[in-house]
CSV table of C-alpha atoms in Angstrom, one decimal:
chain,number,residue,atom,x,y,z
X,1,MET,CA,5.8,-7.1,0.5
X,2,ASP,CA,3.3,-9.2,2.5
X,3,GLN,CA,0.4,-7.8,0.5
X,4,VAL,CA,2.0,-8.6,-2.8
X,5,VAL,CA,2.8,-12.2,-1.7
X,6,ARG,CA,-0.8,-12.6,-0.5
X,7,LYS,CA,-2.2,-11.3,-3.8
X,8,VAL,CA,0.1,-13.5,-5.9
X,9,ALA,CA,-0.8,-16.6,-3.8
X,10,PHE,CA,-4.6,-15.9,-4.1
X,11,ASP,CA,-4.4,-15.0,-7.8
X,12,LEU,CA,-2.5,-18.3,-8.6
X,13,THR,CA,-5.0,-20.3,-6.6
X,14,SER,CA,-7.9,-18.5,-8.3
X,15,ASP,CA,-6.4,-19.2,-11.7
X,16,LEU,CA,-6.0,-22.9,-10.9
X,17,VAL,CA,-9.6,-23.1,-9.7
X,18,LYS,CA,-11.0,-21.3,-12.8
X,19,LEU,CA,-8.9,-23.5,-15.2
X,20,THR,CA,-9.9,-26.8,-13.5
X,21,PRO,CA,-12.4,-28.7,-15.7
X,22,VAL,CA,-15.9,-29.1,-14.2
X,23,ASP,CA,-18.0,-32.3,-14.2
X,24,THR,CA,-19.1,-32.9,-10.7
X,25,GLY,CA,-17.1,-30.0,-9.1
X,26,LEU,CA,-14.9,-32.3,-7.0
X,27,ALA,CA,-11.6,-31.3,-8.6
X,28,ARG,CA,-12.4,-27.6,-8.7
X,29,SER,CA,-13.5,-27.5,-5.1
X,30,ASN,CA,-10.5,-29.4,-3.7
X,31,TRP,CA,-7.5,-27.0,-4.2
X,32,PHE,CA,-5.7,-26.4,-0.9
X,33,ILE,CA,-3.0,-23.9,0.0
X,34,ASP,CA,-0.8,-24.4,3.0
X,35,TYR,CA,2.7,-24.5,4.3
X,36,GLN,CA,2.7,-28.3,3.9
X,37,ARG,CA,2.8,-30.3,0.7
X,38,ASN,CA,-0.4,-32.2,1.5
X,39,PRO,CA,-2.3,-30.0,3.9
X,40,SER,CA,-5.7,-31.7,3.9
X,41,THR,CA,-8.1,-33.9,2.0
X,42,GLY,CA,-11.3,-32.6,0.8
X,43,ILE,CA,-14.7,-33.8,-0.1
X,44,ASP,CA,-16.2,-30.5,-1.3
X,45,LYS,CA,-18.2,-30.8,-4.5
X,46,VAL,CA,-19.2,-27.3,-5.6
X,47,LYS,CA,-18.9,-26.5,-9.3
X,48,SER,CA,-17.9,-22.9,-8.8
X,49,GLY,CA,-14.9,-23.9,-6.7
X,50,ALA,CA,-15.9,-21.5,-3.9
X,51,PRO,CA,-14.6,-23.9,-1.1
X,52,SER,CA,-11.1,-23.7,-2.7
X,53,LEU,CA,-11.2,-19.9,-2.8
X,54,GLN,CA,-12.6,-19.6,0.8
X,55,ARG,CA,-9.8,-21.8,2.1
X,56,ALA,CA,-7.2,-19.8,0.1
X,57,ALA,CA,-8.5,-16.5,1.5
X,58,THR,CA,-8.4,-17.8,5.1
X,59,PHE,CA,-4.8,-19.1,4.7
X,60,ILE,CA,-3.5,-16.2,2.7
X,61,SER,CA,-4.7,-13.7,5.3
X,62,THR,CA,-1.7,-14.8,7.5
X,63,LEU,CA,0.8,-15.3,4.8
X,64,LYS,CA,4.1,-13.4,5.1
X,65,ALA,CA,6.8,-12.6,2.5
X,66,GLY,CA,9.8,-14.9,2.6
X,67,GLY,CA,7.9,-18.1,3.3
X,68,VAL,CA,7.0,-21.1,1.2
X,69,PHE,CA,3.5,-22.2,0.5
X,70,TYR,CA,2.1,-25.1,-1.6
X,71,ILE,CA,-1.0,-25.3,-3.7
X,72,THR,CA,-2.2,-28.8,-4.0
X,73,ASN,CA,-5.2,-30.8,-5.2
X,74,ASN,CA,-5.7,-34.2,-3.6
X,75,VAL,CA,-8.3,-35.8,-5.9
X,76,PRO,CA,-6.8,-39.0,-7.3
X,77,TYR,CA,-7.3,-38.0,-10.9
X,78,ILE,CA,-5.8,-34.5,-10.8
X,79,MET,CA,-2.8,-35.5,-12.9
X,80,VAL,CA,-5.0,-37.1,-15.5
X,81,LEU,CA,-6.9,-33.8,-15.8
X,82,GLU,CA,-3.6,-31.8,-15.8
X,83,TYR,CA,-2.4,-33.8,-18.8
X,84,GLY,CA,-5.4,-33.3,-21.0
X,85,SER,CA,-8.1,-35.9,-20.2
X,86,SER,CA,-10.7,-33.2,-20.4
X,87,ASN,CA,-11.6,-31.2,-23.5
X,88,GLN,CA,-12.3,-28.3,-21.1
X,89,ALA,CA,-8.6,-28.0,-20.2
X,90,PRO,CA,-6.5,-29.8,-22.8
X,91,GLY,CA,-3.4,-27.7,-21.8
X,92,GLY,CA,-3.9,-28.5,-18.1
X,93,MET,CA,-4.3,-26.0,-15.3
X,94,ALA,CA,-1.0,-25.9,-13.4
X,95,ARG,CA,1.2,-25.7,-16.5
X,96,ILE,CA,-0.8,-22.7,-17.7
X,97,THR,CA,-0.7,-21.1,-14.3
X,98,VAL,CA,3.1,-21.6,-14.0
X,99,ALA,CA,3.6,-20.1,-17.4
X,100,ARG,CA,1.7,-16.9,-16.2
X,101,TRP,CA,3.7,-16.7,-13.0
X,102,GLN,CA,5.6,-13.5,-13.9
X,103,GLN,CA,2.5,-11.8,-15.3
X,104,VAL,CA,0.7,-12.5,-12.0
X,105,VAL,CA,3.6,-11.2,-9.9
X,106,ASP,CA,3.9,-8.0,-12.1
X,107,GLY,CA,0.1,-7.5,-11.7
X,108,ALA,CA,0.3,-7.8,-8.0
X,109,VAL,CA,3.2,-5.4,-7.7
X,110,LYS,CA,1.4,-2.9,-9.9
X,111,ALA,CA,-1.8,-3.2,-7.9
X,112,GLY,CA,0.2,-2.7,-4.7
X,113,SER,CA,1.8,0.4,-5.9
X,114,GLN,CA,-1.5,1.9,-7.0
X,115,SER,CA,-3.3,1.3,-3.7
X,116,SER,CA,-2.4,1.3,-0.1
X,117,ARG,CA,-4.9,-1.6,0.4
X,118,MET,CA,-5.6,-4.6,-1.8
X,119,THR,CA,-8.7,-6.8,-1.6
X,120,ILE,CA,-7.7,-10.4,-1.8
X,121,TYR,CA,-11.1,-12.1,-1.8
X,122,ARG,CA,-14.6,-10.7,-1.9
X,123,GLY,CA,-16.5,-14.0,-1.9
X,124,GLU,CA,-17.3,-14.4,-5.5
X,125,ALA,CA,-16.2,-17.6,-7.3
């Protein structure tokens, strides 16, 4: 169960990062996952979003089934991006990710049943 939860948490974070429009990289690099609603503030500015994925991998390595985690982005214009200010993501990021929730869970369960060990993050953005 813990492995499935970890995979779901990472896949959701990864989807958010990939869907986040890129200009400077600030929004894409400042996704945070934690047990708190506003875990940190960020100043990372990497167009690939690698800092977001690295933070997620570190946090997720200790995540256990049955808990609550939050995925947040603290850039002041994230809601503007979510509601279509960018032609790169007119449908937002979070709304698309939430709509795919069950597909992500089903994929994680299937991956867990096919392998005794799942790789959460390999370092590529």
